[in-house]
Coordinates of C-alpha atoms in Angstrom, one line a residue:
X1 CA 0.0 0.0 0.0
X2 CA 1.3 3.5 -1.1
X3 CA 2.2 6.2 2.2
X4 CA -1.2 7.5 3.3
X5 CA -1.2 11.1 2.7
X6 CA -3.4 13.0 5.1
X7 CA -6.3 15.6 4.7
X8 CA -7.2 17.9 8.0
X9 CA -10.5 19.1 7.8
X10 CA -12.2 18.3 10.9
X11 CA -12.7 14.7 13.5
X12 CA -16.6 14.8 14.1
X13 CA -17.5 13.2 17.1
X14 CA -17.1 8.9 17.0
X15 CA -19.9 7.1 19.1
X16 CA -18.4 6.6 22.5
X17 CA -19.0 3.2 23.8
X18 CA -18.3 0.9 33.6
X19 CA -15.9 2.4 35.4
X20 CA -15.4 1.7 38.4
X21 CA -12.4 3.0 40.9
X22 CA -10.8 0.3 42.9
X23 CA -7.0 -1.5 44.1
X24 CA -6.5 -3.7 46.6
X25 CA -3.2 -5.5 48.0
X26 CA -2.9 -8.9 49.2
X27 CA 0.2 -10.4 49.9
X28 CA 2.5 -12.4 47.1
X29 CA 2.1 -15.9 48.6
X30 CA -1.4 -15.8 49.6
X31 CA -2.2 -14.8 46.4
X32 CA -0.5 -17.1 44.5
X33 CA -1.8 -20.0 46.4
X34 CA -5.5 -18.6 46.6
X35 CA -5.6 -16.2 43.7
X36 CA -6.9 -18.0 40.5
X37 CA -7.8 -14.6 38.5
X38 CA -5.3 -12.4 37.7
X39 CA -5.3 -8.3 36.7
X40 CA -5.3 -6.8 33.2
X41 CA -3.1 -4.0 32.3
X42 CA -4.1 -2.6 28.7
X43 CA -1.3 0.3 27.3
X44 CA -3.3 2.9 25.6
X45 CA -1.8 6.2 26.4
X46 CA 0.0 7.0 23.0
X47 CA -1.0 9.6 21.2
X48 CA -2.1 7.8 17.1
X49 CA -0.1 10.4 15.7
X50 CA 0.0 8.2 12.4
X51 CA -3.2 7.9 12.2
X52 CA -3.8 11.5 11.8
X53 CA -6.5 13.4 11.3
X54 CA -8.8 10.6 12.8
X55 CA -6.9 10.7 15.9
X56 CA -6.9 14.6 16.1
X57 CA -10.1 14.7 18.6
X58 CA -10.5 10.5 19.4
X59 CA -8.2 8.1 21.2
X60 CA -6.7 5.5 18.7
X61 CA -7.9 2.7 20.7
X62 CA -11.9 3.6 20.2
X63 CA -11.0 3.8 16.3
X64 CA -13.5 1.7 15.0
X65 CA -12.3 -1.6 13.2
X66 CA -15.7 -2.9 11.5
X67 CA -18.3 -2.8 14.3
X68 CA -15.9 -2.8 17.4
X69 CA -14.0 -0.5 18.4
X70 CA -10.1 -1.6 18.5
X71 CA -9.7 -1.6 22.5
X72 CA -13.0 -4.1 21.9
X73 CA -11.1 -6.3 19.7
X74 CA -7.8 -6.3 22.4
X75 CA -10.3 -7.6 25.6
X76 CA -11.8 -9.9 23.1
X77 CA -8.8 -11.9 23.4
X78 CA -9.0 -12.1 27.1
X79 CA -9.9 -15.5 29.1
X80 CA -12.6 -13.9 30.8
X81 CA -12.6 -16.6 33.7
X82 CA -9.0 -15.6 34.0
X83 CA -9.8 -12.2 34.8
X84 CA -10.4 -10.1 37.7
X85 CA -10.1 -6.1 36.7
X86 CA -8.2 -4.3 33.7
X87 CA -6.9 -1.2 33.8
X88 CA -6.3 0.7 30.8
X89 CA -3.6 3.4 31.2
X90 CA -4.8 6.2 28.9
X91 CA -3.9 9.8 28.5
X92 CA -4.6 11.5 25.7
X93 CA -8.4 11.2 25.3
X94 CA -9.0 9.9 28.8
X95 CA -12.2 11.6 28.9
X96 CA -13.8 9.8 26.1
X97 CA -11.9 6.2 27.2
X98 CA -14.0 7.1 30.2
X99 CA -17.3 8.0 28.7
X100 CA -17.2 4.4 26.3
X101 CA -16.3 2.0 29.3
X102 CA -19.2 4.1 31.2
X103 CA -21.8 2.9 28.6
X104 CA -20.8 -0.6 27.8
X105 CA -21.2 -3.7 30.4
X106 CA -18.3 -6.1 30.9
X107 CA -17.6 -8.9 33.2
X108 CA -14.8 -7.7 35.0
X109 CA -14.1 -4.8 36.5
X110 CA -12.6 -1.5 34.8
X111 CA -10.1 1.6 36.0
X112 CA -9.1 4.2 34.0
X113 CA -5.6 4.8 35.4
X114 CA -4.2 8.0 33.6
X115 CA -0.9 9.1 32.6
X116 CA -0.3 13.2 33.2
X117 CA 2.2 12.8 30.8
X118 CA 4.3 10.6 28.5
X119 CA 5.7 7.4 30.4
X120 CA 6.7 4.6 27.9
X121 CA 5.9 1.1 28.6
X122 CA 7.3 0.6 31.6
X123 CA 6.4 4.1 33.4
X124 CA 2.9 3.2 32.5
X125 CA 2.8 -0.1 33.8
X126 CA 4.5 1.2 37.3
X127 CA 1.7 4.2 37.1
X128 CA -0.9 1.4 37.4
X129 CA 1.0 -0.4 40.1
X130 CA -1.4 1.0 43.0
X131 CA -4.2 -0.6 41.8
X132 CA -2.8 -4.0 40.9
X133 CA -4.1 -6.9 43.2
X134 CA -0.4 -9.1 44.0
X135 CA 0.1 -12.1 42.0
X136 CA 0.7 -12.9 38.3
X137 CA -1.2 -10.4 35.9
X138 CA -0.9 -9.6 32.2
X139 CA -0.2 -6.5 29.8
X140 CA -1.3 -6.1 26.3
X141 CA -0.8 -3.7 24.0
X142 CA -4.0 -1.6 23.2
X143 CA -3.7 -1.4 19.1
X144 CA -3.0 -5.7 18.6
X145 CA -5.3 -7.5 16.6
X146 CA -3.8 -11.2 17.6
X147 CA -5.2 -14.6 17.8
X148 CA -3.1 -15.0 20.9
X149 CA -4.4 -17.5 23.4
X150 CA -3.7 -15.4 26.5
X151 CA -4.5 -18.7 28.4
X152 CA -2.3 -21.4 27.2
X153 CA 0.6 -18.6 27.8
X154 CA -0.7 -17.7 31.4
X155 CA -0.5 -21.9 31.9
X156 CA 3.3 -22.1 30.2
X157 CA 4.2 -19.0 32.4
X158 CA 2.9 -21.2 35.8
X159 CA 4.5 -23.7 34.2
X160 CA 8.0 -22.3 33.9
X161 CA 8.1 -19.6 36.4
X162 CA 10.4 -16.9 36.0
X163 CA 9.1 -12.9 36.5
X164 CA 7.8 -12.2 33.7
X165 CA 6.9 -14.1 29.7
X166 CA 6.7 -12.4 26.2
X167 CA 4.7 -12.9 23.6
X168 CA 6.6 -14.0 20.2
X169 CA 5.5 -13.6 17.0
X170 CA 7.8 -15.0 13.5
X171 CA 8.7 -12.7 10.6
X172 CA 10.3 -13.2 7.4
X173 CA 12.4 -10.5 7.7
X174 CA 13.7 -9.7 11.4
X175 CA 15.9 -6.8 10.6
X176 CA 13.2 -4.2 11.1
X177 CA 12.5 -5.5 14.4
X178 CA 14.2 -6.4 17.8
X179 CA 15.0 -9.9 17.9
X180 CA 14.7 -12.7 20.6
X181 CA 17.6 -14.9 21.5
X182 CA 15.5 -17.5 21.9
X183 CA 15.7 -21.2 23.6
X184 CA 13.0 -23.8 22.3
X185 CA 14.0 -26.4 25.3
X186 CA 13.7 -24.1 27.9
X187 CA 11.3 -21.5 26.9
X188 CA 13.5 -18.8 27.6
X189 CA 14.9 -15.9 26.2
X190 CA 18.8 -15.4 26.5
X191 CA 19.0 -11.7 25.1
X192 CA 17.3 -9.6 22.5
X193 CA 19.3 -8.2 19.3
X194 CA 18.1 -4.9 17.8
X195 CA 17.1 -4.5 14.4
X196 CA 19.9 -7.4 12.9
X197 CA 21.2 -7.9 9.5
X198 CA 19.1 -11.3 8.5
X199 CA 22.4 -13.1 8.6
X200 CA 23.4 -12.3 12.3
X201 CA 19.9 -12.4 13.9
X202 CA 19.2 -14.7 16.7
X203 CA 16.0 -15.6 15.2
X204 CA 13.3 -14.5 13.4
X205 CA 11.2 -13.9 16.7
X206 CA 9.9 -10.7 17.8
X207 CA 8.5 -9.2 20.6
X208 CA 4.3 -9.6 19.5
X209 CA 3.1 -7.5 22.5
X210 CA 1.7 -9.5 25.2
X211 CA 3.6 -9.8 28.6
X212 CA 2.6 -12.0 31.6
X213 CA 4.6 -10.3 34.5
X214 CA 5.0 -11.3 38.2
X215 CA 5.1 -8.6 40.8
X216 CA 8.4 -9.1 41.7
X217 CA 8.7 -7.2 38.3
X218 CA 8.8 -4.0 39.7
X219 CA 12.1 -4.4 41.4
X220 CA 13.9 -3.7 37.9
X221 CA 11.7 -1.2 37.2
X222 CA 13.4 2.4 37.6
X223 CA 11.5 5.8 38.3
X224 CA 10.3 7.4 35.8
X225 CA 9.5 7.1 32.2
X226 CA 11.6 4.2 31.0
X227 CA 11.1 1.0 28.2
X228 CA 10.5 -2.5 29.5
X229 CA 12.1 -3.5 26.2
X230 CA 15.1 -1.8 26.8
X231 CA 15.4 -0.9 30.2
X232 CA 13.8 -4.0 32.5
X233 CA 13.5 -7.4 30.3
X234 CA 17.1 -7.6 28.8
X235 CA 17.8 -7.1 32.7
X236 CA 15.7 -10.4 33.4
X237 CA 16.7 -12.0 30.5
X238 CA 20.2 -11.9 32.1
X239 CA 19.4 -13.3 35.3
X240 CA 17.7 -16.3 33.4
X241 CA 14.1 -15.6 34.5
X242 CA 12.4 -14.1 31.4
X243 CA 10.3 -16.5 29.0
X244 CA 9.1 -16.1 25.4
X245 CA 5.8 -17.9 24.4
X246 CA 6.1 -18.4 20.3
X247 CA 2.6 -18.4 18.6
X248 CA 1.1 -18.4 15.0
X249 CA -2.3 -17.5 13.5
X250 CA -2.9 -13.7 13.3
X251 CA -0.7 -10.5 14.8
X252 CA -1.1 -7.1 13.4
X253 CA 0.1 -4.0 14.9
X254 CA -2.9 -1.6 14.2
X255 CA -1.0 1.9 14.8
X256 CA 0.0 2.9 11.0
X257 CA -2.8 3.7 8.3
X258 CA -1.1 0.5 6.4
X259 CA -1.8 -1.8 9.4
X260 CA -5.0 -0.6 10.5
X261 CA -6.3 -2.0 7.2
X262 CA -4.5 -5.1 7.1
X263 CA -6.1 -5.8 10.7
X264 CA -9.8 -4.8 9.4
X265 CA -8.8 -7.5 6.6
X266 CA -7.5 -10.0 9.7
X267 CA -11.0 -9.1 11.5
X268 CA -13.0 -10.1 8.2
X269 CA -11.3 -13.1 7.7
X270 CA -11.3 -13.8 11.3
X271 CA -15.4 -13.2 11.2
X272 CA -14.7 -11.0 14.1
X273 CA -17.9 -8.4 13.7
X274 CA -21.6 -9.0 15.5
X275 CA -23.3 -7.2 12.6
X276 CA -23.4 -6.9 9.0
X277 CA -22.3 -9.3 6.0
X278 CA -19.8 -10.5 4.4
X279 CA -19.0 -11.1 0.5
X280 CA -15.5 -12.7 -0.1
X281 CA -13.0 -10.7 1.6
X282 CA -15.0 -7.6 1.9
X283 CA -17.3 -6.8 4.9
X284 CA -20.3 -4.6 4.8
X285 CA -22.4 -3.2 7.6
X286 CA -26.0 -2.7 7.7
X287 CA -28.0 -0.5 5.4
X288 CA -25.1 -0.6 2.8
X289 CA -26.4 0.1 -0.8
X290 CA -23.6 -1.0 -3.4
X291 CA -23.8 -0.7 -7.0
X292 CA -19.7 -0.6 -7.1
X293 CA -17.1 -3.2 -7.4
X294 CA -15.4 -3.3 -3.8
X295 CA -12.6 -5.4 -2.5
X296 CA -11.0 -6.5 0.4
X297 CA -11.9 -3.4 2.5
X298 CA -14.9 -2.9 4.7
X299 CA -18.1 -0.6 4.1
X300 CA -19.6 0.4 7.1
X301 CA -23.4 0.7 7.9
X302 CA -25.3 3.8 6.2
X303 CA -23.1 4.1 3.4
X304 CA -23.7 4.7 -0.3
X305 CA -21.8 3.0 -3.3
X306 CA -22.1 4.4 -6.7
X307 CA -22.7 2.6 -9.5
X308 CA -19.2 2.1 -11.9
X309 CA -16.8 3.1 -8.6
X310 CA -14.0 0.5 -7.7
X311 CA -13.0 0.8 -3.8
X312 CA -10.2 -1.2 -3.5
X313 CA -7.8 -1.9 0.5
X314 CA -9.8 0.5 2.0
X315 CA -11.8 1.2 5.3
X316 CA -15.4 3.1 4.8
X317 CA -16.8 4.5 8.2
X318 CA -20.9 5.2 8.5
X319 CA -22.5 7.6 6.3
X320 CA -20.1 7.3 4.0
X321 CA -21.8 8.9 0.2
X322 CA -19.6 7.9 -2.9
X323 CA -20.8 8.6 -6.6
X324 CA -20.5 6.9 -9.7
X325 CA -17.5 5.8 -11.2
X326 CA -14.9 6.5 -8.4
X327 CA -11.7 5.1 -8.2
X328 CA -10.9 4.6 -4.0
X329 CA -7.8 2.5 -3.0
X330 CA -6.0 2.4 0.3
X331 CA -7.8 4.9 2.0
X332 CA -9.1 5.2 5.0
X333 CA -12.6 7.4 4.6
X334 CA -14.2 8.7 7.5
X335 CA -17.5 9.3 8.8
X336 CA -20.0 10.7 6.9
X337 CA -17.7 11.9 4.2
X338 CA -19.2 12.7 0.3
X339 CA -17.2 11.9 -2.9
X340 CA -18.6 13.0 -6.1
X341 CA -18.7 11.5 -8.9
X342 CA -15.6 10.5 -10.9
X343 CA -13.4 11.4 -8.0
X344 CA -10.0 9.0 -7.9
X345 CA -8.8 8.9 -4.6
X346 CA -5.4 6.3 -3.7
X347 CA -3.2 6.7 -0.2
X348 CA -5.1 9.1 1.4
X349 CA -7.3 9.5 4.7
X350 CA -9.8 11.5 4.6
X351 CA -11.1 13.1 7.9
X352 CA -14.7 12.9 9.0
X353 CA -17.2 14.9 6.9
X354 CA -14.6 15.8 4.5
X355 CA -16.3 16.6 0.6
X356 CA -14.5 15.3 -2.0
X357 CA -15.5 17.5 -5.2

């Protein structure tokens, strides 16, 4: 797909879809031998500056990816037996993360811990440390669509102990990445490597975004903002006490306009949507009227096709109105919008209510 170019016009206001303030502290061993749920901690305080202008006035993780928002799909993946409380550690847009977990009912508990200002991985996870029960609990990235079976890891973390166990995920080409030094009999990883030439790496393993952490964590954690890639688990990994859990099936990054529609294609093919339709590898919400050729992109409900137009690896929010004989490929159209006739639109995001003449 071709670099997204961006147009700023304006972010209308997304549908917002109970929080509840709580912590509690028990100690380590009585929870580990009693405790049989364990705490959620869900990083989405970034700012979705790629992702601009739809991020402008929303929160990247209530984007919408078909008929879900993406912070839906991430507690999708979530044993729900396994869980006692998530925390999502927001800032920017904490008022609206608040307003969406207000209106929607879930069976666990939810706190909105928020960050006053940038903290990185690890400073957000320590920010969320007051209201963590003790024991084993688990941190997830808030833009992953995965097919990650958060409890077959949490079992192969009890399993093998150590303080903490990272997600892996395999590429063909690991030298955009950091790179596990990973050990298949013993489930542990020795070191990571940092962006390698494919000759040198370790493996082709990288880290997929899914930690299973012990408290006992927080002891290599320094004050501050600070990386838990960099600054806490190639500690651990020294020390022999830091696990990688390898998985396959789906992982996609949602934070880049590229990604965000290759995970709306992982959702279709996935069937991960509780409305609408879908025709080959294209999804369509309700109250869609097409009289176009569309492929492997998603219409959302309300919108209009015209007759002769070719949308091609795109996303279509609600309302959407194209005319006849457009051309729209990798795009990312937002709500509402209106494209008139003949318009031929590739690369480009177009904010809410934009009109395309």
């Amino acid at each position: 797909m071709s670099t997204l170019r961006r147009l700023n016009i304006r972010l209308s206001t997304m549908r917002l879809v109970n929080l509840r303030e709580a912590s509690g502290t028990r100690s380590a061993e009585s929870s580990k031998c009693a405790r049989t749920t364990m705490d959620v901690v869900v990083l989405a305080g970034g700012f979705g500056t790629r992702l601009r202008p739809w991020t402008n006035s929303i929160p990247k993780p209530l984007l919408p990816i078909l008929d879900q928002s993406m912070i839906e799909h991430v507690l999708n993946v979530l044993p729900e037996s396994e869980v006692d409380k998530v925390l999502i550690a927001a800032g920017y847009g904490i008022d609206q993360m608040r307003d969406y977990f207000s209106n929607i009912d879930l069976p666990y508990e939810v706190v909105i811990v928020e960050e006053t200002e940038p903290l990185g991985t690890g400073g957000a996870i320590a920010n969320c440390r007051p209201h963590l029960s003790d024991g084993t609990f688990c941190v997830i990235n808030g833009d992953l669509i995965t097919s990650l079976k958060v409890k077959e890891m949490l079992e192969f973390h009890k399993e093998n102990g150590g303080l903490a166990t990272i997600s892996l995920w395999p590429v063909e080409d690991p030298s955009r990445f950091g790179v596990a030094d990973y050990i298949g009999e013993t489930g542990k990883i020795m070191r990571f490597q940092e962006k390698p030439p494919i000759e040198e790496a370790f493996s082709n393993l990288i880290n997929a975004g899914t930690y299973l952490l012990e408290p006992e964590i927080f002891d290599y954690m320094p004050d501050g903002r600070h990386s838990m890639e960099r600054d806490v688990y190639e500690k651990i990994a020294e020390n022999g006490v830091l696990n990688g859990f390898p998985f396959e099936g789906m992982f996609v990054d949602a934070g880049t306009p590229e990604s965000f529609v290759e995970a709306t294609q992982a959702c279709i093919n996935s069937g991960r949507f509780s409305t609408g339709e879908t025709k080959d590898t294209t999804w369509f919400g309700n109250n869609v009227v097409n009289s176009g050729k569309i492929i492997s992109s998603s219409v959302a409900r309300n919108s209009r096709v015209g007759n002769g137009t070719i949308v091609e690896n795109s996303v279509i929010l609600e309302g959407v109105k194209i005319g006849e004989n457009c051309s729209i490929r990798n795009c990312l159209i937002g709500n509402n919008c209106i494209i008139h006739d003949g318009s031929s639109l590739d690369g480009l995001i177009l904010d809410h209510e934009t009109i395309v003449e």
